[in-house]
Coordinates of C-alpha atoms in Angstrom, one line a residue:
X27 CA 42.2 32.2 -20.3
X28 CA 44.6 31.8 -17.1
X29 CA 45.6 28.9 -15.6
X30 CA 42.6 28.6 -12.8
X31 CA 40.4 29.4 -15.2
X32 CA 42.1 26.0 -17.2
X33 CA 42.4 24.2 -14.2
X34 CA 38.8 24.7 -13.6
X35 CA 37.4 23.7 -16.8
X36 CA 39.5 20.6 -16.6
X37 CA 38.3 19.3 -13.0
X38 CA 34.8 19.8 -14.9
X39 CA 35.4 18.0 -17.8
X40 CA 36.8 15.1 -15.7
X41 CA 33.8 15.3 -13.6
X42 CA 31.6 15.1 -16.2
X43 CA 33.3 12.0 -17.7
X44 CA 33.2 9.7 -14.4
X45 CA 29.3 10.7 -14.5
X46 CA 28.2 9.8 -17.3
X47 CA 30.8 6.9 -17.8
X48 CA 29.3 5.2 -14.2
X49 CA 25.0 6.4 -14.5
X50 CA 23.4 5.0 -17.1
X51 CA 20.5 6.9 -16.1
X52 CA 22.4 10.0 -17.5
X53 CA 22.8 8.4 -21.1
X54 CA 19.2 7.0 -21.1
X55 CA 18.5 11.0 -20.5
X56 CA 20.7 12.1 -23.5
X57 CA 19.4 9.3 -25.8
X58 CA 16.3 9.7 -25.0
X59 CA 15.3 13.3 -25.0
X60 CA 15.4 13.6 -21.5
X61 CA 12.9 11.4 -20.8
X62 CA 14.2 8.3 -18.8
X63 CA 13.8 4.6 -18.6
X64 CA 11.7 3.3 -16.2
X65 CA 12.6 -0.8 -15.1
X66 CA 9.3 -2.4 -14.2
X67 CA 10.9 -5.4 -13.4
X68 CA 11.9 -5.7 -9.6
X69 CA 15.7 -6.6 -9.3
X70 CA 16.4 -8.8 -6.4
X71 CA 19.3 -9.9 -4.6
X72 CA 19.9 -12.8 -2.3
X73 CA 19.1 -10.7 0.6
X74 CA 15.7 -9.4 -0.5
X75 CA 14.6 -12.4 -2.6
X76 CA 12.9 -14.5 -0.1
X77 CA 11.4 -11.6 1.1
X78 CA 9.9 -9.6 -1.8
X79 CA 8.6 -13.1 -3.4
X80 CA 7.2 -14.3 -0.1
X81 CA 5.6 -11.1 0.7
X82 CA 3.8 -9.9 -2.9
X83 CA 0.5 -10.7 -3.7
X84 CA 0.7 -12.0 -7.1
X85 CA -0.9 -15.4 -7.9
X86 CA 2.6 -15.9 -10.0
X87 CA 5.9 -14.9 -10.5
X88 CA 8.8 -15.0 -13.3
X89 CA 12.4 -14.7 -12.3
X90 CA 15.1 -14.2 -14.5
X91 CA 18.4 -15.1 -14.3
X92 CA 21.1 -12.7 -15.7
X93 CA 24.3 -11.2 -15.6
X94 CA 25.0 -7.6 -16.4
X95 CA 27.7 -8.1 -18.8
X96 CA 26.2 -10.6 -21.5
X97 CA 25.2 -8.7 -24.8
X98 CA 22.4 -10.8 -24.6
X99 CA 20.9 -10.4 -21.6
X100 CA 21.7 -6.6 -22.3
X101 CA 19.6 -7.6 -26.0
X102 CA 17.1 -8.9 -23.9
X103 CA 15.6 -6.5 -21.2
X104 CA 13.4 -4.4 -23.2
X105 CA 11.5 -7.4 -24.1
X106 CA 10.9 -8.3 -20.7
X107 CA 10.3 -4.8 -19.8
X108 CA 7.8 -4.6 -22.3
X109 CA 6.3 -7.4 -20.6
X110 CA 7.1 -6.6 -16.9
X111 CA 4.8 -2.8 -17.5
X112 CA 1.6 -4.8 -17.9
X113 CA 2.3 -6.6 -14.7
X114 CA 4.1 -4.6 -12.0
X115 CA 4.4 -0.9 -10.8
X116 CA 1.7 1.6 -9.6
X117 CA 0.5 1.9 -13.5
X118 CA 0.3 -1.8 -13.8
X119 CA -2.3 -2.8 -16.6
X120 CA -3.1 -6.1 -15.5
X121 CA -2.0 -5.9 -11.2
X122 CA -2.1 -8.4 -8.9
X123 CA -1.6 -11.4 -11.3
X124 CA 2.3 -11.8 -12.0
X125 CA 5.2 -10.5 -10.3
X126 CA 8.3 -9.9 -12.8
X127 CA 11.7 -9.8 -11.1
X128 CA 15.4 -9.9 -12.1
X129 CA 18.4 -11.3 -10.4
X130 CA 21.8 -10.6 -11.6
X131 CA 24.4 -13.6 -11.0
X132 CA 27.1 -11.4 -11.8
X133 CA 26.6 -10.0 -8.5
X134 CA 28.7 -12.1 -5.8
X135 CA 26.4 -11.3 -3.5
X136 CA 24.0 -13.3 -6.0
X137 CA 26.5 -16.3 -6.3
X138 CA 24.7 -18.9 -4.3
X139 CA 21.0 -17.8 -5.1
X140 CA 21.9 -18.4 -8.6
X141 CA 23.2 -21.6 -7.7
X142 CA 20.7 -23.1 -6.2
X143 CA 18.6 -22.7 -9.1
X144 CA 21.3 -24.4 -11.2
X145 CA 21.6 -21.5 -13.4
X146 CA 23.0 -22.4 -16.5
X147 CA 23.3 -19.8 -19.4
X148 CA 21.9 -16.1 -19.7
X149 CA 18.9 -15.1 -19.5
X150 CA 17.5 -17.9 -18.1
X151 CA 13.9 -17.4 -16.5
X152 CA 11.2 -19.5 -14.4
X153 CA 7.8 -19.2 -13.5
X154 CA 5.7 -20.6 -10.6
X155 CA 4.0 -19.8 -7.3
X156 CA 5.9 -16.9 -5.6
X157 CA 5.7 -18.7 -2.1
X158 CA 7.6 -21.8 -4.0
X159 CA 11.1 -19.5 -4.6
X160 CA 10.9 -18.7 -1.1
X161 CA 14.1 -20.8 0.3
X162 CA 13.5 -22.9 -2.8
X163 CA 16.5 -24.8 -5.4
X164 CA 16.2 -26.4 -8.3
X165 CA 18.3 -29.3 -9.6
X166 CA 19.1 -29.4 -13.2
X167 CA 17.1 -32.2 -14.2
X168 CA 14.6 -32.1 -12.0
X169 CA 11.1 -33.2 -13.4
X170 CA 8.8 -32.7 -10.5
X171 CA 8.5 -29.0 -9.7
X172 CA 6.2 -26.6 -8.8
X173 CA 9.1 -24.2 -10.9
X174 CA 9.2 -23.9 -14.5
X175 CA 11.5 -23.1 -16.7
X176 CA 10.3 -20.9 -19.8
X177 CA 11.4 -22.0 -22.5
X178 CA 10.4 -19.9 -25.3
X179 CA 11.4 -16.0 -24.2
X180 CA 13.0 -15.1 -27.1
X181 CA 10.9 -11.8 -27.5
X182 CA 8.7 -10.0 -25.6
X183 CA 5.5 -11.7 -27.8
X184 CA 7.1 -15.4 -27.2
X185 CA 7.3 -14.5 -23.6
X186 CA 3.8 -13.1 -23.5
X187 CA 2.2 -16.3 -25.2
X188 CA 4.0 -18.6 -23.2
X189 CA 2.5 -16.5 -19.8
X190 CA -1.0 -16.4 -21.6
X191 CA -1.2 -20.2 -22.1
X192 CA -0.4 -20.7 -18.2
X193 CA -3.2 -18.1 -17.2
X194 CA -5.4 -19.6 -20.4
X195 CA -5.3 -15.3 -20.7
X196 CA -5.3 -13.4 -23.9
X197 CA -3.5 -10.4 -22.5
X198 CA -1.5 -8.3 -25.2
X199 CA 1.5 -6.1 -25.2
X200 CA -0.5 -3.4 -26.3
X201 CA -3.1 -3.4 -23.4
X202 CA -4.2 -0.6 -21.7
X203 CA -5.4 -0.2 -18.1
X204 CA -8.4 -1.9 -16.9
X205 CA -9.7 -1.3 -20.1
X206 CA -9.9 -5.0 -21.4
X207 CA -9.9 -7.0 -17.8
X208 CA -12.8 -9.5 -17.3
X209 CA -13.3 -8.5 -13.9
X210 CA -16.6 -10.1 -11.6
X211 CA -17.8 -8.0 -8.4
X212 CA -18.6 -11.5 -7.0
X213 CA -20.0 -8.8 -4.1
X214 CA -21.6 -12.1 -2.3
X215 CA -18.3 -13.6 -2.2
X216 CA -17.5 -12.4 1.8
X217 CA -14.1 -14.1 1.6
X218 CA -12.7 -11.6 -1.1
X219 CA -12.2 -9.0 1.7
X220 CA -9.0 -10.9 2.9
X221 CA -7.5 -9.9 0.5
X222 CA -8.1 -5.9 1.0
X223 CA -5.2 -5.8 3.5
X224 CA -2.8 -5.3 0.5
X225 CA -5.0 -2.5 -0.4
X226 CA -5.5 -1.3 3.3
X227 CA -1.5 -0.7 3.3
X228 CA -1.5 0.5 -0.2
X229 CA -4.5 3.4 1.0
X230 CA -2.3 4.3 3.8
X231 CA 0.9 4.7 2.1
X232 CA -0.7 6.9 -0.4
X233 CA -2.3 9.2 1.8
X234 CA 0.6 9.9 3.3
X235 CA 2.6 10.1 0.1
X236 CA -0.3 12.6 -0.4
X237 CA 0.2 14.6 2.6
X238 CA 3.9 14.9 2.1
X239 CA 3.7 15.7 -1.6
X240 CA 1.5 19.0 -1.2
X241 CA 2.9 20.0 2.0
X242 CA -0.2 19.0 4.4
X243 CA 1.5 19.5 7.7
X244 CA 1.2 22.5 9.2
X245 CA 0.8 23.9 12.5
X246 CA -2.9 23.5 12.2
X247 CA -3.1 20.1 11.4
X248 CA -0.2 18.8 13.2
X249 CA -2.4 17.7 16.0
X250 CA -4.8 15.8 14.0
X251 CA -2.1 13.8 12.1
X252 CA -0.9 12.5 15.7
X253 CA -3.9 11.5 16.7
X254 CA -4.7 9.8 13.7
X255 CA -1.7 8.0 13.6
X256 CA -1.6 7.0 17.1
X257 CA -4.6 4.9 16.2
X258 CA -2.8 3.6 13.5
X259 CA -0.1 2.1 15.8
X260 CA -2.5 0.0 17.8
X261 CA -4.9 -0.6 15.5
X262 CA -4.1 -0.8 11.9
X263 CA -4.9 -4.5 10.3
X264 CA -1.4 -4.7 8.8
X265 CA 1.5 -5.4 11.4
X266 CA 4.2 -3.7 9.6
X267 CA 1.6 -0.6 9.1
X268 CA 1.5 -0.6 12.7
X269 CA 5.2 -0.5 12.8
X270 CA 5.5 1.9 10.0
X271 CA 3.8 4.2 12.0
X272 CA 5.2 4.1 15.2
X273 CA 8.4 5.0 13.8
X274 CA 6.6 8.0 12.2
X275 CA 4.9 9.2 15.0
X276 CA 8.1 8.8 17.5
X277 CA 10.0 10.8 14.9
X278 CA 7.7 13.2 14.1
X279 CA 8.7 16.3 16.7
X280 CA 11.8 15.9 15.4
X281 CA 10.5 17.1 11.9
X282 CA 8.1 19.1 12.8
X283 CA 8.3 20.3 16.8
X284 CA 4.7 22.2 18.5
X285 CA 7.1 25.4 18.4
X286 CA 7.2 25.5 14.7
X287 CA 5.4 28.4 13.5
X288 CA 6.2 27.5 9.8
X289 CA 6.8 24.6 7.6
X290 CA 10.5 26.2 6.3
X291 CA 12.3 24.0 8.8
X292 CA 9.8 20.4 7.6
X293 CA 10.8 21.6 4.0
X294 CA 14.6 21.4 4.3
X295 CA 14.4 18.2 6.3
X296 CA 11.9 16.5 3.7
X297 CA 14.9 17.7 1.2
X298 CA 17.7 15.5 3.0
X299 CA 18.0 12.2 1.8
X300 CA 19.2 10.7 5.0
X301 CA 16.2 10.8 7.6
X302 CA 13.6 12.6 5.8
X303 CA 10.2 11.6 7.2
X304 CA 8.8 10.3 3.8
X305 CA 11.9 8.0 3.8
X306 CA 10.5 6.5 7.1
X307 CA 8.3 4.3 4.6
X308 CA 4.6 4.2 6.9
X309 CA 4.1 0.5 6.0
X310 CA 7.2 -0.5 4.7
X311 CA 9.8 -0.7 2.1
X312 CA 8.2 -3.4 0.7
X313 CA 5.0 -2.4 0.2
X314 CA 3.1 -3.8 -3.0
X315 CA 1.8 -0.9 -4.9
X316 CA -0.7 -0.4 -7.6
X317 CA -2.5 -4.2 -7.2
X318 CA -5.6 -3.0 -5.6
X319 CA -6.3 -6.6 -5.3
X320 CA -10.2 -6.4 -3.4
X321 CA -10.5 -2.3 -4.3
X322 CA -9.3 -3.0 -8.4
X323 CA -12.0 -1.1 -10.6
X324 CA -13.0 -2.4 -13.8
X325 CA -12.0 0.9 -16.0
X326 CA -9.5 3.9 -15.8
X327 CA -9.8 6.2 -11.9
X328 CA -12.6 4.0 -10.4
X329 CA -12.2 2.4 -6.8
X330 CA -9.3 2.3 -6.0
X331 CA -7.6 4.4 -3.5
X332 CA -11.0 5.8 -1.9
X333 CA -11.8 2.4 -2.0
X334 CA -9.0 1.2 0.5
X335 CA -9.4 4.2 2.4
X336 CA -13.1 3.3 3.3
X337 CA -12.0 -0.3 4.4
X338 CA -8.9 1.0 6.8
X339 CA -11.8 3.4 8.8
X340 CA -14.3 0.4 9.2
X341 CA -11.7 -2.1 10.1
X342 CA -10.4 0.8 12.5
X343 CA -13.8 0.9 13.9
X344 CA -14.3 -2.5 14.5
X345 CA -10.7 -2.7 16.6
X346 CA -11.1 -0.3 19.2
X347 CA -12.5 -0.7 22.9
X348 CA -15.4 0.9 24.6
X349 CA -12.7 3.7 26.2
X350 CA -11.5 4.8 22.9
X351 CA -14.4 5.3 20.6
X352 CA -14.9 8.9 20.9
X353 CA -11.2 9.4 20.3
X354 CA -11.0 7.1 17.2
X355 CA -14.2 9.6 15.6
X356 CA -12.3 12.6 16.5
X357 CA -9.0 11.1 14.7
X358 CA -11.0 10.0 12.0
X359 CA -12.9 13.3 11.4
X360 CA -10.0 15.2 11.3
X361 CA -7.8 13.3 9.7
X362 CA -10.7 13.3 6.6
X363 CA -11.3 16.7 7.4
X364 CA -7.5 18.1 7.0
X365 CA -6.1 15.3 4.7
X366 CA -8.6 14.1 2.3
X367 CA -7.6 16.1 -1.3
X368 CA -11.0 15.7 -2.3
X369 CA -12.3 18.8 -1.5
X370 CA -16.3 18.2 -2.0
X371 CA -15.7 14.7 0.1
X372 CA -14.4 16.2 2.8
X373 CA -16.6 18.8 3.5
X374 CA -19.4 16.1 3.1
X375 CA -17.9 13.9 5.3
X376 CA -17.1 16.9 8.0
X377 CA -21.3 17.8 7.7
X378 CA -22.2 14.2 8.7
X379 CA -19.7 14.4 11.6
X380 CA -21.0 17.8 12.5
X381 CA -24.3 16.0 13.2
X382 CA -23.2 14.0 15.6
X383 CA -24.6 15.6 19.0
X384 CA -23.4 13.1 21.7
X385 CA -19.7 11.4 22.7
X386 CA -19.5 7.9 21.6
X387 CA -19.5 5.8 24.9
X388 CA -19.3 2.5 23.0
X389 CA -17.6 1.0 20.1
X390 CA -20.6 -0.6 18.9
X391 CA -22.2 3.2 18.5
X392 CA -18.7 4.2 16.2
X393 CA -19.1 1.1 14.1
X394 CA -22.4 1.5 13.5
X395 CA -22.1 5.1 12.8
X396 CA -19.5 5.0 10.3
X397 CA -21.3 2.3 8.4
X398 CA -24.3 4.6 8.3
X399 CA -22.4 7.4 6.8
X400 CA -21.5 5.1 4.2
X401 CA -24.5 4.1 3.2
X402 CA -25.1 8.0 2.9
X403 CA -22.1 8.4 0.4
X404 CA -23.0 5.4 -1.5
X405 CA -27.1 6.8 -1.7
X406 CA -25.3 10.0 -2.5
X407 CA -23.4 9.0 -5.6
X408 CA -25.6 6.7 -6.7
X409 CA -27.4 9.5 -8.4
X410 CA -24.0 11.5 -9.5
X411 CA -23.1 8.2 -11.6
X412 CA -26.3 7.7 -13.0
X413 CA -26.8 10.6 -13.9
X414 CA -23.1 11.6 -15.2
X415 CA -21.9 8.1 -16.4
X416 CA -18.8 8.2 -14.0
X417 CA -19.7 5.3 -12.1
X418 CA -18.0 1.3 -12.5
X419 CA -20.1 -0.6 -14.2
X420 CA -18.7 -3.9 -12.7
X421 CA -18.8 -2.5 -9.5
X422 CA -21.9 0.4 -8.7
X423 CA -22.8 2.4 -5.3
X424 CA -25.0 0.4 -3.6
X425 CA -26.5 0.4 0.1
X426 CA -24.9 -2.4 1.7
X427 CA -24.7 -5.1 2.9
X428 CA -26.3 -6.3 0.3
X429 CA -28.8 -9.9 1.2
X430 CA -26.1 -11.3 -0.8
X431 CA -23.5 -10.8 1.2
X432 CA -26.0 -10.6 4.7
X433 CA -28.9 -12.4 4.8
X434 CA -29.5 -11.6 8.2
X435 CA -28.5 -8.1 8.4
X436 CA -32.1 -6.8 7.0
X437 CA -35.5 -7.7 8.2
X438 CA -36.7 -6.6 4.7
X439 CA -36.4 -4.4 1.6
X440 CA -38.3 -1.6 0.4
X441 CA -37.8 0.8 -2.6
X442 CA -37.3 4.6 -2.3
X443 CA -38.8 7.0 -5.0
X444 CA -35.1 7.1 -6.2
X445 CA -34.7 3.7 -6.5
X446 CA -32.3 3.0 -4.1
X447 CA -33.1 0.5 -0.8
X448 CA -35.1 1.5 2.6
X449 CA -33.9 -1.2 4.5
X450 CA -35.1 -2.4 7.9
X451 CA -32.0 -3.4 9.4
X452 CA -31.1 -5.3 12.6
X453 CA -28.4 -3.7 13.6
X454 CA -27.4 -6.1 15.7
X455 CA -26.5 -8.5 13.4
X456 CA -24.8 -5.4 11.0
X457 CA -22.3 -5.0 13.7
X458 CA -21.9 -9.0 13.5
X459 CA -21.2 -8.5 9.8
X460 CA -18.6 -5.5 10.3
X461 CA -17.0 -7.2 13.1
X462 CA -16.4 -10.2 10.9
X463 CA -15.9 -8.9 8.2
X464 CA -13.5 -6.0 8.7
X465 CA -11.7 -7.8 11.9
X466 CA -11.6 -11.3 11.7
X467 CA -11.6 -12.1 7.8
X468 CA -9.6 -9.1 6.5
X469 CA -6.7 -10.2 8.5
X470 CA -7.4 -13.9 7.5
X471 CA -4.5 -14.3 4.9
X472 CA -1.7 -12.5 7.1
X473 CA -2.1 -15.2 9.5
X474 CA -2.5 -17.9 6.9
X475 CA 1.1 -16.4 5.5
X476 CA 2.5 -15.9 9.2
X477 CA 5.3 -13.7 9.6
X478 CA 6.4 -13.0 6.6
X479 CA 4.3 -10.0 5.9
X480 CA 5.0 -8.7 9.2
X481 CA 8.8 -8.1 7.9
X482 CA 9.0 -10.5 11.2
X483 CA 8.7 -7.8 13.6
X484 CA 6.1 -8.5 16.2
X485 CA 4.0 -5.9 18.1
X486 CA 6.5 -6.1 21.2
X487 CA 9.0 -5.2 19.2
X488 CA 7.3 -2.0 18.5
X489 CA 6.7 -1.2 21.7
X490 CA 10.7 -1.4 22.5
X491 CA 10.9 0.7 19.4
X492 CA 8.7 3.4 20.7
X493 CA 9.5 3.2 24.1
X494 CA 13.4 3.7 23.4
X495 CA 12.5 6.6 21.5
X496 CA 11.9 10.6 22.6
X497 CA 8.2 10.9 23.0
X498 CA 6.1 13.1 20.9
X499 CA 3.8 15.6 23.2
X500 CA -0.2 14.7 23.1
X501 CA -3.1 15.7 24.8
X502 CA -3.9 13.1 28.0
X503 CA -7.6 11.9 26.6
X504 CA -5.1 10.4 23.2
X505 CA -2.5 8.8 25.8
X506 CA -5.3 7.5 27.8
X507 CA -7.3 6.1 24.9
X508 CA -3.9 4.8 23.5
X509 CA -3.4 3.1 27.0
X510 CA -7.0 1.4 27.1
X511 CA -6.0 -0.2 23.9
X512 CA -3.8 -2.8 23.8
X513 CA -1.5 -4.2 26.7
X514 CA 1.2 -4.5 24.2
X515 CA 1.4 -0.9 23.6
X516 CA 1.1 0.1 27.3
X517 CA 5.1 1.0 27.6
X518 CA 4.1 3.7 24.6
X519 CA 0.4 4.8 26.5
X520 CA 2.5 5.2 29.7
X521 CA 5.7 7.4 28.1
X522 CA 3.1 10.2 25.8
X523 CA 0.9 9.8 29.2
X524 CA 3.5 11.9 31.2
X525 CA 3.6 14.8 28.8
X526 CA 7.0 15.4 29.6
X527 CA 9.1 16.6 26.4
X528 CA 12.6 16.6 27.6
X529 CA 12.1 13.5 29.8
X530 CA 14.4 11.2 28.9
X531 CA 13.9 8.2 27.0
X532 CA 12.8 5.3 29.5
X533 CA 14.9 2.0 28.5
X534 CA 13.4 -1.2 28.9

């Protein structure tokens, strides 16, 4: 062997050392059979622990207290990770209920987080209302609290009990998904749709996850997904959705410019760490995932993600003008039509749109429109479930509103041969309903929670953000139905209106 072959193998070897010596990802790998870890619990620090626990949706939350070089907190973690997995992450089996988290004191970045809590020995964990750790501290003997400390979390089953006789649960650490939930449609309950903004941010951050996982974007469809998320920008019912976007869609020629005639150049930049458009996080970094808190079926692969893609498009519909109705179908309908993985849903949903005859002159006409067409669906698989068995049985297709839920939507009920309702609606009052419903209540709990899920950016501050940024080249009708949308997005209206791709950014 000659000495740079020696050289060589020792640079290697010392390499190899400092890797696996600093990633305990790579030893998890080697123990493990290759197959590595995964931490459900969320590990905060004192910059993102107001944040994260003022901004999940979780009735409850548990934070420990640890630091990374006790034996026994080390001893520990797998019992709260075997906890943690039934609570948190997109495979959740019990979502929306408990947020698990993890802060490490041995951090001195953690320091005076853990001292406000009067940390006093390792682990050392509390439970109570996320909202109440928000800016929160905790004196040692302080009686009157809406914190608690747990005080029997020796193993994952003491844990477990002590959570189940909080929630008066009986939840297990061998649970499986859905499977054993008690859940209630409580469909008359109108108020539940409130909380469907989590899932309306969850819907949207999958589908693009979607479209960037099998390579969607091409230069077919670049056009639709512009349009599409243009209306997202004024118009989605989450604020930092409507961010998200913009900061998409003012990127977006970068990654992928109109002279692209292939997708090698999107390919290489989705590659880099640094930049990559799915790093641009469309609603957030923040953003809770696998809850489905108002779309939560009561088995495995029911509701869902269709579920919270059906309540973005009405509460769309019930946001835009007069001006910009035909433009929000068009987005819509080819958005569904290029994006939508379900390929026997999308082609139904193109036919219905194919139907349409006439340009939508009013709002009114979209709303109603789309609501129809879901009624359609719902009529459709109605008889697919019955007759297949695939339906939820907590929560089947029906035509809706139900009286339940509208008493004053339908003038009366009748029954079809196939069971499902003929009802004489006043439509009128339907549009009351959808307005309410999918406008007013569905954003009801981000303004009861104020800025904080809005990452406290405000919609001006999007408009600088777009504004300052090189503007993405769209047909004028988009611009102009942009424009007629809000006044706080007239700086962005204005800048695509011009057309103009090496104009240079305009600075307010």
């Amino acid at each position: 062997m000659s000495q740079t072959d020696v050289v060589l193998v020792l640079v290697l070897l010392s390499s190899f050392l400092q890797l696996i010596s600093g990633s305990r990802t790579i030893l998890r790998e080697i123990n493990n059979d290759n197959k590595v870890e995964v931490d459900y619990a969320v590990e905060l620090n004192a910059t993102s622990f107001d944040a994260v626990l003022g901004d999940t949706p979780a009735t409850y939350a548990v934070v420990e207290f640890f630091a990374n070089w006790c034996p026994a907190c080390r001893n520990y973690k797998p019992h709260y990770e075997k906890v943690a997995r039934l609570f948190n992450g997109p495979h959740a089996v019990h979502p929306g209920i408990l947020l698990m988290t993890r802060v490490d004191c041995a951090s001195k970045i953690n320091n005076k987080l853990c001292d406000k809590f009067s940390v006093g020995h390792y682990p050392m964990l509390f439970w109570g209302p996320p909202s109440k750790f928000v800016a929160a501290s905790l004196e040692p003997k302080q009686e009157k609290s809406d914190i608690t400390l747990i005080d029997d979390c020796r193993t994952a089953e003491h844990l477990l009990n002590w959570i189940n006789k909080k929630l008066g649960s009986s939840y297990g650490l061998d649970d499986e998904k859905f499977e054993n939930e008690q859940l209630t449609s409580n469909l008359s309950d109108a108020g539940q749709i409130a909380q469907a903004v989590y899932d309306v941010e969850e819907a949207t951050t999958t589908a693009f996850d979607i479209i960037l996982e099998h390579k969607m974007i091409k230069s077919g469809t670049r056009a639709s997904l512009i349009k599409f998320l243009q209306l997202l920008v004024v118009h989605h019912p989450s604020r930092r959705c409507r961010k998200g976007s913009a900061e998409v869609l003012v990127n977006f020629d970068g990654f992928y410019p109109s002279t692209m005639q292939s997708i090698s150049k999107l390919d290489v930049v989705m590659g880099n760490d640094e930049g990559a458009l799915r790093n641009l996080q469309i609603c957030g970094k923040e953003v809770p995932r696998g809850y489905w808190m108002f779309c939560r079926g009561s088995k495995n692969d029911t509701r869902g993600f269709s579920c919270g893609l059906w309540v973005l498009l009405h509460s769309l519909s019930v946001r835009i003008d007069d001006g910009e109705s035909q433009f929000a179908f068009e987005a819509i309908r080819d958005f569904i039509h290029n994006f939508f993985i379900c390929e026997e849903c999308r082609q139904h949903f193109y036919e219905m749109c194919s139907s349409v005859t006439s340009p939508f002159k009013k709002s009114r006409d979209f709303a109603l429109w789309l609501w129809r067409a879901h009624n359609k669906v719902n009529e459709r698989l109605m008889k697919d479930e019955a007759s297949l068995g695939t339906g939820d049985p907590k929560f089947p297709k029906i035509i809706w509103p139900s009286k339940q839920l509208c008493s004053s939507c339908s003038l009366s009920h009748g029954q079809k041969d196939n069971g499902s309702g003929l009802v004489d609606w006043d439509e009128n009052e339907v549009l009351k309903f959808l307005t309410k419903y999918y406008g007013e209540t569905l954003v009801s709990l981000h303004k009861e929670k104020g800025s904080r899920l809005g990452n406290d950016v405000t919609d001006g501050a999007v408009e600088e953000l777009v504004a300052s940024t090189n503007a993405i080249v769209v047909p004028m009708g988009a611009a102009l139905a942009i424009a007629f949308a809000s006044c706080a997005f007239g700086a962005l209206a204005c800048y695509w209106r011009s057309q103009q791709k090496s104009r240079k950014p305009r600075r307010s």
